[in-house]
Amino acid sequence: MRICRFDDNRVGIVAGDEIADVTHALDILPSVRWPLPCHDLFIEKLPDIAADLQRAAASAPRKNIADVRLLSPVANPGKIIGAPVNYALHMEEAKTDSAINLGKTIRSIDEAGLFLKANSSLIGPGESVIAGQFGRRTDHEIELAFVIGRGGRNISEANALDHVAGYMIGLDMTIRGVEDRSYRKSLDTFTVLGPWLVTPDEFGDPSNVDFEIKVNGETRQKSNTTHLIYGIRKLISYASHAYRLDRGDVILSGTPEGVGPVVPGDVMECWIDRIGTMVVQVAGKPS
Ligand code: MN
């Protein structure tokens, strides 16, 4: 099943070029009082309502995908976890390209650990990435992203995929500089998730998935998750030994070689096999 959030926080099931509007399924979500939970309420309930969503989609009103504004499929992740330098060829380009490393020592994920991105950076493909903030080079990083559906601590690699609620295309935007990743990758609009959430039964094995990003029609990054240094199972286990994972937590698995700058007016066309295509516009700094 392919689940999207669109327009004014409506929920849809994607079928071909159309979206079946199943927003009424949200009626089951609890109303909450302060303090708010630190997990996503929709992702929490998804196992209970998945069958209902699918049934409702058959007779629900439909819209063309082209006519809606797609939002991040996950509305309230408790945290957004990033994987630094998780592809060997990206490590090589980061080590050799001084415009990327700026004199810093580049360490791979086994030495660097993980990093967190601010939740306020999160947008969907129907919004635009803002490039050129602080007058700095702004780079695209396409990544296979996924959301945790069952939380836990100290999760084993063997059971790790049982904790995934679905997969998405992720953009981990970044400004180049010497600051901490949590600063450079957390500017507003710097985390893009979409175009929809593909559930694991439909997505299948995440260990051998092709993906590509084109900017203005030109291929910039093209790789396969088989080249991940820490694959999806190991990433989940690794993260869960540092942080308690909650339902709705998002993990971005890392980017391959080919990172490069975007400027206002550019169009990023992101594709991941078994998910689809997500088109994201690059805008300039708002006045
Ligand atoms: Mn990244």
mmCIF file of C-alpha atoms and ligand atoms in Angstrom:
data_model
loop_
_atom_site.group_PDB
_atom_site.id
_atom_site.type_symbol
_atom_site.label_atom_id
_atom_site.label_comp_id
_atom_site.label_asym_id
_atom_site.label_seq_id
_atom_site.Cartn_x
_atom_site.Cartn_y
_atom_site.Cartn_z
ATOM 1 C CA MET A 1 0.000 0.000 0.000
ATOM 2 C CA ARG A 2 1.105 3.547 -0.793
ATOM 3 C CA ILE A 3 -0.041 6.141 1.712
ATOM 4 C CA CYS A 4 0.274 9.884 1.257
ATOM 5 C CA ARG A 5 -0.582 13.060 3.128
ATOM 6 C CA PHE A 6 -1.743 15.916 0.948
ATOM 7 C CA ASP A 7 -3.316 19.366 0.744
ATOM 8 C CA ASP A 8 -4.798 20.328 4.125
ATOM 9 C CA ASN A 9 -3.536 17.218 5.998
ATOM 10 C CA ARG A 10 -5.697 14.787 4.069
ATOM 11 C CA VAL A 11 -4.708 11.123 3.846
ATOM 12 C CA GLY A 12 -4.726 9.244 0.572
ATOM 13 C CA ILE A 13 -4.063 5.820 -0.839
ATOM 14 C CA VAL A 14 -2.149 6.027 -4.099
ATOM 15 C CA ALA A 15 -3.432 3.953 -7.026
ATOM 16 C CA GLY A 16 -1.706 4.621 -10.328
ATOM 17 C CA ASP A 17 -1.953 8.335 -11.104
ATOM 18 C CA GLU A 18 -4.742 8.844 -8.596
ATOM 19 C CA ILE A 19 -5.201 9.321 -4.878
ATOM 20 C CA ALA A 20 -8.190 7.849 -3.043
ATOM 21 C CA ASP A 21 -9.093 10.218 -0.213
ATOM 22 C CA VAL A 22 -9.479 8.161 2.981
ATOM 23 C CA THR A 23 -9.125 11.058 5.413
ATOM 24 C CA HIS A 24 -12.110 9.875 7.463
ATOM 25 C CA ALA A 25 -9.892 7.030 8.674
ATOM 26 C CA LEU A 26 -8.191 9.602 10.906
ATOM 27 C CA ASP A 27 -11.326 9.690 13.063
ATOM 28 C CA ILE A 28 -9.869 6.769 14.984
ATOM 29 C CA LEU A 29 -6.877 8.803 16.168
ATOM 30 C CA PRO A 30 -7.062 9.816 19.821
ATOM 31 C CA SER A 31 -7.370 13.425 20.837
ATOM 32 C CA VAL A 32 -4.410 14.220 23.022
ATOM 33 C CA ARG A 33 -3.670 16.500 25.921
ATOM 34 C CA TRP A 34 -0.411 17.988 27.029
ATOM 35 C CA PRO A 35 2.207 16.627 27.288
ATOM 36 C CA LEU A 36 2.053 15.367 23.710
ATOM 37 C CA PRO A 37 3.453 11.908 22.954
ATOM 38 C CA CYS A 38 6.831 11.845 21.211
ATOM 39 C CA HIS A 39 5.698 9.426 18.544
ATOM 40 C CA ASP A 40 3.505 9.834 15.447
ATOM 41 C CA LEU A 41 -0.138 8.960 16.209
ATOM 42 C CA PHE A 42 -0.990 7.957 12.635
ATOM 43 C CA ILE A 43 2.014 5.649 12.299
ATOM 44 C CA GLU A 44 1.107 4.170 15.687
ATOM 45 C CA LYS A 45 -2.407 3.260 14.503
ATOM 46 C CA LEU A 46 -1.437 2.172 11.010
ATOM 47 C CA PRO A 47 -1.333 -1.582 11.751
ATOM 48 C CA ASP A 48 -4.884 -1.365 13.166
ATOM 49 C CA ILE A 49 -6.359 0.614 10.277
ATOM 50 C CA ALA A 50 -4.369 -0.645 7.265
ATOM 51 C CA ALA A 51 -7.069 -3.091 6.166
ATOM 52 C CA ASP A 52 -9.786 -0.442 6.618
ATOM 53 C CA LEU A 53 -7.786 2.062 4.562
ATOM 54 C CA GLN A 54 -7.449 -0.397 1.728
ATOM 55 C CA ARG A 55 -11.155 -1.258 1.807
ATOM 56 C CA ALA A 56 -12.188 2.390 1.984
ATOM 57 C CA ALA A 57 -9.932 3.300 -0.940
ATOM 58 C CA ALA A 58 -12.040 1.227 -3.338
ATOM 59 C CA SER A 59 -15.023 3.569 -3.055
ATOM 60 C CA ALA A 60 -13.373 6.771 -1.857
ATOM 61 C CA PRO A 61 -13.410 10.019 -3.876
ATOM 62 C CA ARG A 62 -10.370 10.328 -6.119
ATOM 63 C CA LYS A 63 -8.055 13.063 -7.292
ATOM 64 C CA ASN A 64 -5.219 13.142 -9.761
ATOM 65 C CA ILE A 65 -1.865 13.176 -7.991
ATOM 66 C CA ALA A 66 -0.840 16.058 -10.242
ATOM 67 C CA ASP A 67 -3.625 18.179 -8.730
ATOM 68 C CA VAL A 68 -2.651 17.860 -5.064
ATOM 69 C CA ARG A 69 0.111 19.271 -2.896
ATOM 70 C CA LEU A 70 2.035 16.379 -1.351
ATOM 71 C CA LEU A 71 3.201 16.768 2.243
ATOM 72 C CA SER A 72 5.649 14.611 4.192
ATOM 73 C CA PRO A 73 3.948 11.224 4.698
ATOM 74 C CA VAL A 74 5.115 11.292 8.316
ATOM 75 C CA ALA A 75 3.666 14.329 10.049
ATOM 76 C CA ASN A 76 5.203 14.147 13.514
ATOM 77 C CA PRO A 77 8.405 12.141 13.700
ATOM 78 C CA GLY A 78 9.758 12.139 17.237
ATOM 79 C CA LYS A 79 13.207 12.365 15.740
ATOM 80 C CA ILE A 80 14.909 12.339 12.348
ATOM 81 C CA ILE A 81 18.087 10.271 12.355
ATOM 82 C CA GLY A 82 20.777 10.705 9.710
ATOM 83 C CA ALA A 83 23.573 8.361 8.656
ATOM 84 C CA PRO A 84 26.821 10.161 7.786
ATOM 85 C CA VAL A 85 29.167 8.811 5.099
ATOM 86 C CA ASN A 86 27.451 5.455 4.568
ATOM 87 C CA TYR A 87 28.623 4.804 0.986
ATOM 88 C CA ALA A 88 32.328 4.144 0.246
ATOM 89 C CA LEU A 89 32.405 6.176 -2.988
ATOM 90 C CA HIS A 90 30.813 9.152 -1.243
ATOM 91 C CA MET A 91 33.540 8.874 1.400
ATOM 92 C CA GLU A 92 36.149 8.990 -1.393
ATOM 93 C CA GLU A 93 34.640 12.103 -3.003
ATOM 94 C CA ALA A 94 34.319 13.782 0.400
ATOM 95 C CA LYS A 95 37.969 13.035 1.170
ATOM 96 C CA THR A 96 39.283 14.273 -2.186
ATOM 97 C CA ASP A 97 36.956 17.230 -2.899
ATOM 98 C CA SER A 98 38.036 20.195 -0.811
ATOM 99 C CA ALA A 99 34.766 21.967 -1.631
ATOM 100 C CA ILE A 100 33.070 19.215 0.362
ATOM 101 C CA ASN A 101 35.527 18.495 3.167
ATOM 102 C CA LEU A 102 36.779 22.078 3.699
ATOM 103 C CA GLY A 103 39.805 20.642 5.472
ATOM 104 C CA LYS A 104 37.795 18.473 7.833
ATOM 105 C CA THR A 105 38.715 14.854 8.500
ATOM 106 C CA ILE A 106 36.113 12.617 6.846
ATOM 107 C CA ARG A 107 35.128 9.616 8.938
ATOM 108 C CA SER A 108 32.795 6.835 7.907
ATOM 109 C CA ILE A 109 29.719 5.832 9.857
ATOM 110 C CA ASP A 110 31.471 3.287 12.089
ATOM 111 C CA GLU A 111 33.600 6.131 13.532
ATOM 112 C CA ALA A 112 31.209 9.058 13.085
ATOM 113 C CA GLY A 113 28.087 7.492 14.609
ATOM 114 C CA LEU A 114 24.761 9.061 13.646
ATOM 115 C CA PHE A 115 23.350 12.573 13.718
ATOM 116 C CA LEU A 116 19.937 14.144 14.303
ATOM 117 C CA LYS A 117 18.122 16.638 12.092
ATOM 118 C CA ALA A 118 15.709 19.218 13.478
ATOM 119 C CA ASN A 119 12.062 18.242 12.959
ATOM 120 C CA SER A 120 11.393 21.827 11.872
ATOM 121 C CA SER A 121 13.427 21.119 8.711
ATOM 122 C CA LEU A 122 10.809 18.635 7.440
ATOM 123 C CA ILE A 123 8.761 19.315 4.299
ATOM 124 C CA GLY A 124 7.044 17.300 1.567
ATOM 125 C CA PRO A 125 7.588 17.463 -2.185
ATOM 126 C CA GLY A 126 4.726 19.942 -2.600
ATOM 127 C CA GLU A 127 6.809 22.519 -0.766
ATOM 128 C CA SER A 128 10.157 23.894 -1.997
ATOM 129 C CA VAL A 129 13.707 23.548 -0.726
ATOM 130 C CA ILE A 130 15.253 26.940 -0.002
ATOM 131 C CA ALA A 131 18.807 27.135 -1.380
ATOM 132 C CA GLY A 132 21.486 29.707 -0.748
ATOM 133 C CA GLN A 133 20.711 30.446 2.883
ATOM 134 C CA PHE A 134 23.650 32.390 4.404
ATOM 135 C CA GLY A 135 24.940 32.661 0.832
ATOM 136 C CA ARG A 136 26.289 29.127 1.168
ATOM 137 C CA ARG A 137 26.546 26.256 -1.304
ATOM 138 C CA THR A 138 23.498 24.017 -0.835
ATOM 139 C CA ASP A 139 23.839 20.351 -1.831
ATOM 140 C CA HIS A 140 21.346 17.592 -2.594
ATOM 141 C CA GLU A 141 21.691 14.158 -1.027
ATOM 142 C CA ILE A 142 19.183 11.522 -2.159
ATOM 143 C CA GLU A 143 18.684 8.716 0.353
ATOM 144 C CA LEU A 144 16.401 5.764 0.976
ATOM 145 C CA ALA A 145 14.402 6.858 4.033
ATOM 146 C CA PHE A 146 12.118 4.806 6.239
ATOM 147 C CA VAL A 147 9.883 5.206 9.251
ATOM 148 C CA ILE A 148 9.836 3.089 12.384
ATOM 149 C CA GLY A 149 6.512 1.320 12.965
ATOM 150 C CA ARG A 150 7.434 -0.664 16.062
ATOM 151 C CA GLY A 151 9.707 0.987 18.590
ATOM 152 C CA GLY A 152 12.365 -0.546 20.749
ATOM 153 C CA ARG A 153 15.833 -0.461 22.205
ATOM 154 C CA ASN A 154 18.801 -2.684 21.374
ATOM 155 C CA ILE A 155 17.083 -4.199 18.352
ATOM 156 C CA SER A 156 18.902 -7.113 16.710
ATOM 157 C CA GLU A 157 19.795 -6.995 13.027
ATOM 158 C CA ALA A 158 17.871 -10.229 12.526
ATOM 159 C CA ASN A 159 14.588 -8.632 13.659
ATOM 160 C CA ALA A 160 15.281 -5.105 12.472
ATOM 161 C CA LEU A 161 13.014 -5.044 9.409
ATOM 162 C CA ASP A 162 10.023 -6.010 11.571
ATOM 163 C CA HIS A 163 10.319 -2.503 13.037
ATOM 164 C CA VAL A 164 9.793 -0.675 9.721
ATOM 165 C CA ALA A 165 6.362 0.795 8.859
ATOM 166 C CA GLY A 166 7.339 1.931 5.380
ATOM 167 C CA TYR A 167 9.847 3.410 2.966
ATOM 168 C CA MET A 168 10.078 6.829 1.323
ATOM 169 C CA ILE A 169 12.393 8.914 -0.804
ATOM 170 C CA GLY A 170 14.463 11.227 1.373
ATOM 171 C CA LEU A 171 16.433 14.361 0.580
ATOM 172 C CA ASP A 172 19.033 15.258 3.192
ATOM 173 C CA MET A 173 19.836 18.793 2.066
ATOM 174 C CA THR A 174 22.957 20.411 3.486
ATOM 175 C CA ILE A 175 24.961 23.586 3.316
ATOM 176 C CA ARG A 176 28.688 23.081 2.961
ATOM 177 C CA GLY A 177 30.729 24.365 5.859
ATOM 178 C CA VAL A 178 32.690 23.350 8.913
ATOM 179 C CA GLU A 179 29.810 23.417 11.393
ATOM 180 C CA ASP A 180 28.264 20.368 12.997
ATOM 181 C CA ARG A 181 25.980 18.293 10.749
ATOM 182 C CA SER A 182 23.012 18.950 13.037
ATOM 183 C CA TYR A 183 23.407 22.633 12.153
ATOM 184 C CA ARG A 184 24.192 22.391 8.445
ATOM 185 C CA LYS A 185 21.465 19.834 7.680
ATOM 186 C CA SER A 186 18.689 21.259 9.847
ATOM 187 C CA LEU A 187 17.864 24.519 8.114
ATOM 188 C CA ASP A 188 14.186 24.998 7.283
ATOM 189 C CA THR A 189 13.148 22.847 4.259
ATOM 190 C CA PHE A 190 16.325 20.698 4.450
ATOM 191 C CA THR A 191 14.565 17.376 5.039
ATOM 192 C CA VAL A 192 12.202 16.292 2.253
ATOM 193 C CA LEU A 193 10.188 13.068 2.568
ATOM 194 C CA GLY A 194 7.817 11.651 -0.004
ATOM 195 C CA PRO A 195 6.149 11.283 -2.299
ATOM 196 C CA TRP A 196 4.312 8.616 -0.232
ATOM 197 C CA LEU A 197 4.972 5.855 2.255
ATOM 198 C CA VAL A 198 5.323 2.383 0.716
ATOM 199 C CA THR A 199 4.534 -0.357 3.207
ATOM 200 C CA PRO A 200 7.082 -3.182 3.614
ATOM 201 C CA ASP A 201 4.787 -5.860 2.159
ATOM 202 C CA GLU A 202 4.783 -3.908 -1.105
ATOM 203 C CA PHE A 203 8.352 -2.573 -0.950
ATOM 204 C CA GLY A 204 10.109 -5.845 -0.157
ATOM 205 C CA ASP A 205 13.809 -6.220 0.601
ATOM 206 C CA PRO A 206 15.575 -2.853 1.114
ATOM 207 C CA SER A 207 19.069 -4.287 0.540
ATOM 208 C CA ASN A 208 19.095 -4.073 -3.282
ATOM 209 C CA VAL A 209 17.236 -0.991 -4.462
ATOM 210 C CA ASP A 210 18.195 1.282 -7.375
ATOM 211 C CA PHE A 211 17.806 5.021 -7.029
ATOM 212 C CA GLU A 212 18.727 8.204 -8.878
ATOM 213 C CA ILE A 213 18.456 11.972 -8.683
ATOM 214 C CA LYS A 214 18.458 14.291 -11.668
ATOM 215 C CA VAL A 215 18.788 18.049 -11.416
ATOM 216 C CA ASN A 216 17.226 19.879 -14.375
ATOM 217 C CA GLY A 217 17.227 16.553 -16.219
ATOM 218 C CA GLU A 218 20.932 15.782 -15.613
ATOM 219 C CA THR A 219 21.810 12.688 -13.566
ATOM 220 C CA ARG A 220 23.760 13.646 -10.446
ATOM 221 C CA GLN A 221 23.553 10.587 -8.172
ATOM 222 C CA LYS A 222 22.749 7.033 -9.231
ATOM 223 C CA SER A 223 23.405 4.045 -7.021
ATOM 224 C CA ASN A 224 21.914 1.038 -5.259
ATOM 225 C CA THR A 225 21.436 0.308 -1.554
ATOM 226 C CA THR A 226 23.617 -2.774 -1.979
ATOM 227 C CA HIS A 227 26.547 -0.327 -1.683
ATOM 228 C CA LEU A 228 25.541 0.866 1.805
ATOM 229 C CA ILE A 229 28.338 0.428 4.371
ATOM 230 C CA TYR A 230 25.718 -0.110 7.103
ATOM 231 C CA GLY A 231 22.643 -1.647 5.455
ATOM 232 C CA ILE A 232 19.112 -0.967 6.681
ATOM 233 C CA ARG A 233 19.098 -3.810 9.225
ATOM 234 C CA LYS A 234 22.403 -2.731 10.729
ATOM 235 C CA LEU A 235 21.365 0.936 10.769
ATOM 236 C CA ILE A 236 18.227 0.164 12.775
ATOM 237 C CA SER A 237 20.170 -1.953 15.233
ATOM 238 C CA TYR A 238 22.958 0.638 15.506
ATOM 239 C CA ALA A 239 20.511 3.514 16.053
ATOM 240 C CA SER A 240 18.489 1.564 18.609
ATOM 241 C CA HIS A 241 21.591 0.975 20.716
ATOM 242 C CA ALA A 242 22.006 4.747 20.997
ATOM 243 C CA TYR A 243 18.400 5.982 21.021
ATOM 244 C CA ARG A 244 15.065 4.459 21.981
ATOM 245 C CA LEU A 245 13.257 4.159 18.661
ATOM 246 C CA ASP A 246 9.641 5.310 18.662
ATOM 247 C CA ARG A 247 6.826 4.801 16.161
ATOM 248 C CA GLY A 248 7.195 7.553 13.605
ATOM 249 C CA ASP A 249 10.939 8.050 13.985
ATOM 250 C CA VAL A 250 12.502 8.569 10.571
ATOM 251 C CA ILE A 251 15.897 7.259 9.499
ATOM 252 C CA LEU A 252 17.731 8.568 6.423
ATOM 253 C CA SER A 253 20.139 5.837 5.341
ATOM 254 C CA GLY A 254 22.913 7.925 3.784
ATOM 255 C CA THR A 255 23.829 9.250 0.349
ATOM 256 C CA PRO A 256 26.070 7.884 -2.405
ATOM 257 C CA GLU A 257 28.648 9.728 -4.528
ATOM 258 C CA GLY A 258 27.625 12.581 -6.769
ATOM 259 C CA VAL A 259 26.446 15.161 -4.240
ATOM 260 C CA GLY A 260 26.392 18.611 -5.752
ATOM 261 C CA PRO A 261 24.935 22.084 -5.502
ATOM 262 C CA VAL A 262 21.455 23.310 -6.348
ATOM 263 C CA VAL A 263 20.388 26.916 -6.845
ATOM 264 C CA PRO A 264 17.018 28.663 -6.891
ATOM 265 C CA GLY A 265 15.028 27.641 -9.957
ATOM 266 C CA ASP A 266 16.480 24.124 -10.138
ATOM 267 C CA VAL A 267 14.192 21.097 -10.231
ATOM 268 C CA MET A 268 15.233 17.913 -8.433
ATOM 269 C CA GLU A 269 13.712 14.731 -9.843
ATOM 270 C CA CYS A 270 14.241 11.925 -7.343
ATOM 271 C CA TRP A 271 13.486 8.294 -8.141
ATOM 272 C CA ILE A 272 13.720 5.160 -6.022
ATOM 273 C CA ASP A 273 12.722 1.796 -7.447
ATOM 274 C CA ARG A 274 9.504 0.386 -5.934
ATOM 275 C CA ILE A 275 8.598 3.846 -4.577
ATOM 276 C CA GLY A 276 8.390 6.096 -7.635
ATOM 277 C CA THR A 277 9.332 9.644 -8.524
ATOM 278 C CA MET A 278 9.320 12.759 -6.372
ATOM 279 C CA VAL A 279 9.828 16.154 -7.976
ATOM 280 C CA VAL A 280 11.035 18.959 -5.711
ATOM 281 C CA GLN A 281 11.498 22.598 -6.685
ATOM 282 C CA VAL A 282 14.374 24.698 -5.389
ATOM 283 C CA ALA A 283 13.432 28.201 -4.299
ATOM 284 C CA GLY A 284 15.377 31.239 -3.217
ATOM 285 C CA LYS A 285 15.503 32.805 0.162
ATOM 286 C CA PRO A 286 12.187 34.361 1.137
ATOM 287 C CA SER A 287 12.409 38.094 1.712
HETATM 288 MN MN MN B 1 22.972 12.485 4.163
#
